[in-house]
Coordinates of C-alpha atoms in Angstrom, one line a residue:
X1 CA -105.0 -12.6 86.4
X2 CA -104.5 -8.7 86.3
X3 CA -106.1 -6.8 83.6
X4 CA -102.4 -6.5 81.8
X5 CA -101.9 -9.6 81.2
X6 CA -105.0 -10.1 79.8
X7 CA -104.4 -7.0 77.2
X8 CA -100.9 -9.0 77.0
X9 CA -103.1 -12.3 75.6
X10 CA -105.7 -10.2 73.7
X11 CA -102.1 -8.5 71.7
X12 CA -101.0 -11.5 71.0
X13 CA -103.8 -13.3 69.1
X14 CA -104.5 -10.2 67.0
X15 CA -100.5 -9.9 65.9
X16 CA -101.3 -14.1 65.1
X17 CA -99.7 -16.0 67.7
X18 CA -100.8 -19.1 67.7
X19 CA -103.2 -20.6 70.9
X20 CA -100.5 -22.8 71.7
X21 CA -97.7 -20.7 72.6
X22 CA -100.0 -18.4 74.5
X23 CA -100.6 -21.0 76.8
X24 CA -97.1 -22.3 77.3
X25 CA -96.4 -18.3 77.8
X26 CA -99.6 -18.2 80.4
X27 CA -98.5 -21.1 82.1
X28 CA -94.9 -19.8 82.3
X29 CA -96.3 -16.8 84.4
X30 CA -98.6 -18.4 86.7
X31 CA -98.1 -19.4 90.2
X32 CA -95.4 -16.7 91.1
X33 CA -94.5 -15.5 94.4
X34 CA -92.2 -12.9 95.9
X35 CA -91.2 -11.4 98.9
X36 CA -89.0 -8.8 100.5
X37 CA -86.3 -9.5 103.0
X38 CA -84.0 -7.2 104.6
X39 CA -81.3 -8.3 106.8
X40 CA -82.9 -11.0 108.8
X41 CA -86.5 -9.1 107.9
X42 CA -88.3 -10.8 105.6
X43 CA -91.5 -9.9 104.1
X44 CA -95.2 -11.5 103.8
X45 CA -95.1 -13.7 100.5
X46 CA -97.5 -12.5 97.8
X47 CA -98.6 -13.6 94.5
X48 CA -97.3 -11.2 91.9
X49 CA -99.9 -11.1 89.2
X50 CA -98.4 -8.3 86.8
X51 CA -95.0 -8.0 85.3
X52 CA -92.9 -10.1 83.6
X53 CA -89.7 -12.0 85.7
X54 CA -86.6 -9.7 85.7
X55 CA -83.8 -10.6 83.6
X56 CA -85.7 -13.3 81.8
X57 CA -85.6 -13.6 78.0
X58 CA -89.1 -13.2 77.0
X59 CA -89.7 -10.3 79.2
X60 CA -88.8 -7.7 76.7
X61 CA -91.0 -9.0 73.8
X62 CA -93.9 -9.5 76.0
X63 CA -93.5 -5.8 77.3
X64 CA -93.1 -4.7 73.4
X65 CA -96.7 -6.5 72.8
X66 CA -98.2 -4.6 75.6
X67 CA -96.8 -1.2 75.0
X68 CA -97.2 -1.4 71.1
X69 CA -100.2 0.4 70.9
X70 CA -99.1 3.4 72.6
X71 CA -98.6 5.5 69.6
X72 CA -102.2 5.1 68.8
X73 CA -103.6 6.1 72.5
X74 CA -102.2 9.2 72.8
X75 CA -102.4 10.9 69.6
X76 CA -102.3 13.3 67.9
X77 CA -98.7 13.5 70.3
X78 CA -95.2 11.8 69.3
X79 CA -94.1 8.6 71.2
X80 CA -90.7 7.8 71.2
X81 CA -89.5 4.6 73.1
X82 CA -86.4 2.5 73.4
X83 CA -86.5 -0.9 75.9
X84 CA -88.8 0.5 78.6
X85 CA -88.3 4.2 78.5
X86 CA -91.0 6.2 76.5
X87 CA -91.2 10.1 75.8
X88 CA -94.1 11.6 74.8
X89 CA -94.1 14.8 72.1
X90 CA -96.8 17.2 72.6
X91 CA -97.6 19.8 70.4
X92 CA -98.9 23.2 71.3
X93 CA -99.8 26.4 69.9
X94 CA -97.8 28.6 72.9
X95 CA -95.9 27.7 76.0
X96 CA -99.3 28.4 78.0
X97 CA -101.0 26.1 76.3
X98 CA -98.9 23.0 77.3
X99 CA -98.2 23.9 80.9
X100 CA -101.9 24.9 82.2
X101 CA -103.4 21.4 81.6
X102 CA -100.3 19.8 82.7
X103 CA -100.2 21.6 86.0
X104 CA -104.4 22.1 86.6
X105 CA -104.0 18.1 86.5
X106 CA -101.6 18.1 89.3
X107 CA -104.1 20.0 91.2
X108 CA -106.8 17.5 90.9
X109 CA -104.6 14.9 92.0
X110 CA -103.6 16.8 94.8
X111 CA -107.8 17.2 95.6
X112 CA -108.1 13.3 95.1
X113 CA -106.0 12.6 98.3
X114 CA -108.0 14.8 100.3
X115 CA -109.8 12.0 101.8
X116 CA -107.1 10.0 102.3
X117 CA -105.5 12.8 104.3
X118 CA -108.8 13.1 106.3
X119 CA -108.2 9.4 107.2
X120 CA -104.4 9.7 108.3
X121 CA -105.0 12.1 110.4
X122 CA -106.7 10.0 112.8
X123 CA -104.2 7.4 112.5
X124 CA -101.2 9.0 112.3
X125 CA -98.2 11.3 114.3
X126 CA -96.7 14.3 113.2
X127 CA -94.1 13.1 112.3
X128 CA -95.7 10.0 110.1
X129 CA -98.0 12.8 108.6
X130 CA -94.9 15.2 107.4
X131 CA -93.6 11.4 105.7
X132 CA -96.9 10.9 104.3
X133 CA -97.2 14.8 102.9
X134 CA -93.6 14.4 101.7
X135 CA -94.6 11.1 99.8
X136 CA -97.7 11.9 98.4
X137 CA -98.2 15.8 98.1
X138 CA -95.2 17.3 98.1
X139 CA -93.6 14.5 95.5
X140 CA -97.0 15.3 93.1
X141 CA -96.8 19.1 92.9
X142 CA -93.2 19.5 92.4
X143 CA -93.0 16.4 90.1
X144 CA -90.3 17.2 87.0
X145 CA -91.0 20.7 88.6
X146 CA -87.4 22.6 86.5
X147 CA -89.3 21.4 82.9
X148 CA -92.3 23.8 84.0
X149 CA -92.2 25.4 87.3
X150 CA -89.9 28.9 86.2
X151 CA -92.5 29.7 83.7
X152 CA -95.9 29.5 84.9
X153 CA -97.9 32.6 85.7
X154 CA -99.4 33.9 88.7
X155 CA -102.7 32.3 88.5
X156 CA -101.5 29.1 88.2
X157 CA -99.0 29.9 91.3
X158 CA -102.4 30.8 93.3
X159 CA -104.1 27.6 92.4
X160 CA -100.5 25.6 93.8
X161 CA -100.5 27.3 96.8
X162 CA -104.4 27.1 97.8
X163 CA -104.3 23.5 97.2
X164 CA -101.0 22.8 99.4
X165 CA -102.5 25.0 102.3
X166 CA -105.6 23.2 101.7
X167 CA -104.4 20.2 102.5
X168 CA -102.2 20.9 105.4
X169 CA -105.5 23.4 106.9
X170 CA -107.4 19.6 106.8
X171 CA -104.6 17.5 109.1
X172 CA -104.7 20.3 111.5
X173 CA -108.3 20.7 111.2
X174 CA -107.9 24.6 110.4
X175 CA -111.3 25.1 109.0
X176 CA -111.6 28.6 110.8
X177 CA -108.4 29.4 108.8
X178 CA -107.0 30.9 112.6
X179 CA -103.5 29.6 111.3
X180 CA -101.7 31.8 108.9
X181 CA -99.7 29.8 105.7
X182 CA -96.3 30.8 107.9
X183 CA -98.0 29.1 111.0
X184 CA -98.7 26.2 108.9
X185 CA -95.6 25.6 107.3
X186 CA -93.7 26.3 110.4
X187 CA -95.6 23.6 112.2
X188 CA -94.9 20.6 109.6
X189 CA -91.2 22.3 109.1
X190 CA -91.9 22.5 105.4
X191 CA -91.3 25.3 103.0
X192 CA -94.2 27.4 100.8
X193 CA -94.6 25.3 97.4
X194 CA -93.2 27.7 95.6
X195 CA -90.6 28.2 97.2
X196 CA -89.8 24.6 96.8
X197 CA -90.1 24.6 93.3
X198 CA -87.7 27.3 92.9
X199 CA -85.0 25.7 95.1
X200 CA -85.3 22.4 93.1
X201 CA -85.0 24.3 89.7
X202 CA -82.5 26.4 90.8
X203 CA -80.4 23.5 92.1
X204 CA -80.9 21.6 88.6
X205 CA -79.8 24.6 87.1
X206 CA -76.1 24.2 89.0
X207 CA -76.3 21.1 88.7
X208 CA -76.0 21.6 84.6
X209 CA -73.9 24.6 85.2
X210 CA -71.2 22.1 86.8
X211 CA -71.7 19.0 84.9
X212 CA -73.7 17.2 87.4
X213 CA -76.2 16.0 84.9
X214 CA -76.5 14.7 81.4
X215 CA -73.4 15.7 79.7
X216 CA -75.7 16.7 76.5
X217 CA -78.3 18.9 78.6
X218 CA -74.9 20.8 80.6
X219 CA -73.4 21.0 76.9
X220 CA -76.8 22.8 75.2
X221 CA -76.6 25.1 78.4
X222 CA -73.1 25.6 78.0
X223 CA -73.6 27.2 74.5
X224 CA -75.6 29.6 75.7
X225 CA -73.5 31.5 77.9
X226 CA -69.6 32.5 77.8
X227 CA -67.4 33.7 80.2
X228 CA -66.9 37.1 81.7
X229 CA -62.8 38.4 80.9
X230 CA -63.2 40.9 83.8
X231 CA -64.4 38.4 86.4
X232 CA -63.0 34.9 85.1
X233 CA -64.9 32.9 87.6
X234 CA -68.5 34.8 86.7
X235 CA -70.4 33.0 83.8
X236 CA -72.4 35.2 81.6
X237 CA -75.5 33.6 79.7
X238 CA -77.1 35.2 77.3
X239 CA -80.6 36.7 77.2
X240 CA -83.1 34.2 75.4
X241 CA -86.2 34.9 77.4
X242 CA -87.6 36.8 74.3
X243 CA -87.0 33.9 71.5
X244 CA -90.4 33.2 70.0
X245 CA -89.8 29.5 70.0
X246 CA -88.9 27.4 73.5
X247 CA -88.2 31.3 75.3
X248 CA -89.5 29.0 78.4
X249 CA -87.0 26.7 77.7
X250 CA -84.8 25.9 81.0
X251 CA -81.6 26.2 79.1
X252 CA -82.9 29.8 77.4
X253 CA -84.8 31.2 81.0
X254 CA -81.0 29.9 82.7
X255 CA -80.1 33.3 82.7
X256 CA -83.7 34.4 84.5
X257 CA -83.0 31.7 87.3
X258 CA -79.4 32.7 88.0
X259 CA -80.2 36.3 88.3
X260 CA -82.0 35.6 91.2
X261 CA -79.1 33.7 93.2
X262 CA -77.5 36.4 95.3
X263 CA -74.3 35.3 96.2
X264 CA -71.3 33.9 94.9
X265 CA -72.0 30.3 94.0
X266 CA -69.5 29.2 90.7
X267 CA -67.0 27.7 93.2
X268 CA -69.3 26.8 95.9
X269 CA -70.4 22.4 96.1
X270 CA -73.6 21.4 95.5
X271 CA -74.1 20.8 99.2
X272 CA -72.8 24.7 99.8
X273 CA -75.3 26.1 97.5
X274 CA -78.3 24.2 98.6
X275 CA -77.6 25.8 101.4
X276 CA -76.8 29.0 100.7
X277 CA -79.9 29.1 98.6
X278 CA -81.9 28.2 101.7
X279 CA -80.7 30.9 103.5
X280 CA -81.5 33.2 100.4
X281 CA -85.3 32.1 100.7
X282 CA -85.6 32.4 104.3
X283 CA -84.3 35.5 104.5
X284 CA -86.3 37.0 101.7
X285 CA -89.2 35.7 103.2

């Protein structure tokens, strides 16, 4: 039994279920097997030792028990949940505060797959190890990237980039550094990590811009900009980088990010723009 469940039993005889029904529940979710099957594929059949069935009814309440204590593990932060979504408030003193911990932990996540790296590279292709970096690096470092990537400041942009070269320096066994970062990048046809982050900011930006996302986050952006009567296509949005309060806020830097697209992009698709964005980077760089 996975250590879950057993919290799961713990919860319930504190909250005073009776021995009984934690049996009957215990009982109820043992001996379970799954599998995967894909076309005529099918999978290896496994135990499955955590979780509660899909779409049964107890699921939820047993879920409930197991998350209720959340509040009280990451205080002095806010938890707000509803079914299996939770948020987490955290309160800061500035902007800087919040985002250095936030992305110096990405960092030692990103040092904690060094080894694994170091093992894949025996095993692995090219073309499996650009998967692999795609899967686990890239997906790490540029995690909910448009909530904190526009507003970070250069030293934190240092650390990023020394520990995605890093990385990439180990599967080509670069140790003499005789491979520049353009060499590099070139070689696993990837982009600088900043320059990703950008990209994927700048493209949930237009996304908001032209109601591609959440109707209430495209609304909030919408309110901060209004439309220019000279040009009637051109959107203005007004200059909130100096607010004391949330001035790293996406919808008050929108007008920092836009600033730096330089073409013509309110009537261009989504599809259009990545790629005119691309073309922006490369030929900056």
């Amino acid at each position: 039994m996975t250590s879950c469940r057993k919290k799961n039993w713990l919860k319930q005889k504190t909250k005073g279920v009776e021995g009984y029904l934690i049996n009957i529940v215990h009982e109820y979710l043992k001996d379970i097997y799954g599998f995967v099957q894909i076309d005529e594929e099918r999978s290896l059949v496994k135990e499955i030792r955590a979780g509660c069935l899909q779409g049964s009814i107890i699921g939820p309440l047993l879920f409930n028990i197991l998350m209720s204590n959340l509040s009280e593990v990451v205080k002095p932060n806010r938890v707000i949940s509803y079914a299996d979504d939770s948020y987490i408030v955290v309160y800061a003193d500035s902007d800087e505060a919040l985002r250095e911990p936030y992305v110096t932990k990405l960092i030692s996540k990103t040092r904690s797959l060094l080894y694994a790296f170091r093992y894949l590279r025996r095993h692995l292709s090219l073309s499996d190890l650009k998967l692999a970096l795609n899967a686990h690096l890239i997906s790490r470092l540029t995690y909910a990237a448009p909530v904190w990537s526009h507003s970070i400041n250069c030293k934190l942009r240092i650390k990023l980039r020394s520990s995605f070269y890093h990385v990439l320096r180990i599967l080509v066994r670069d140790f003499e550094r005789r491979l520049n970062r353009k060499d590099l990048v070139t070689l696993f046809e990837m982009e600088d990590i900043v320059q990703v982050l950008s990209k994927r900011t700048s493209v949930f930006v237009f996304k908001l811009i032209r109601n591609l996302s959440p109707f209430k986050l495209g609304q909030r952006l919408m309110m901060r900009s209004y439309f220019n009567d000279r040009d009637p296509f051109k959107i203005v949005f007004f200059d909130l980088s100096k607010t004391k309060i949330g001035k790293h806020c996406i919808t008050n830097a929108t007008k920092k990010i836009v600033e730096n697209w330089r073409f013509d992009w309110p009537l261009l698709s989504l599809e259009t723009f990545k790629a005119k964005l691309s073309a922006q980077f490369q030929t900056e760089n």
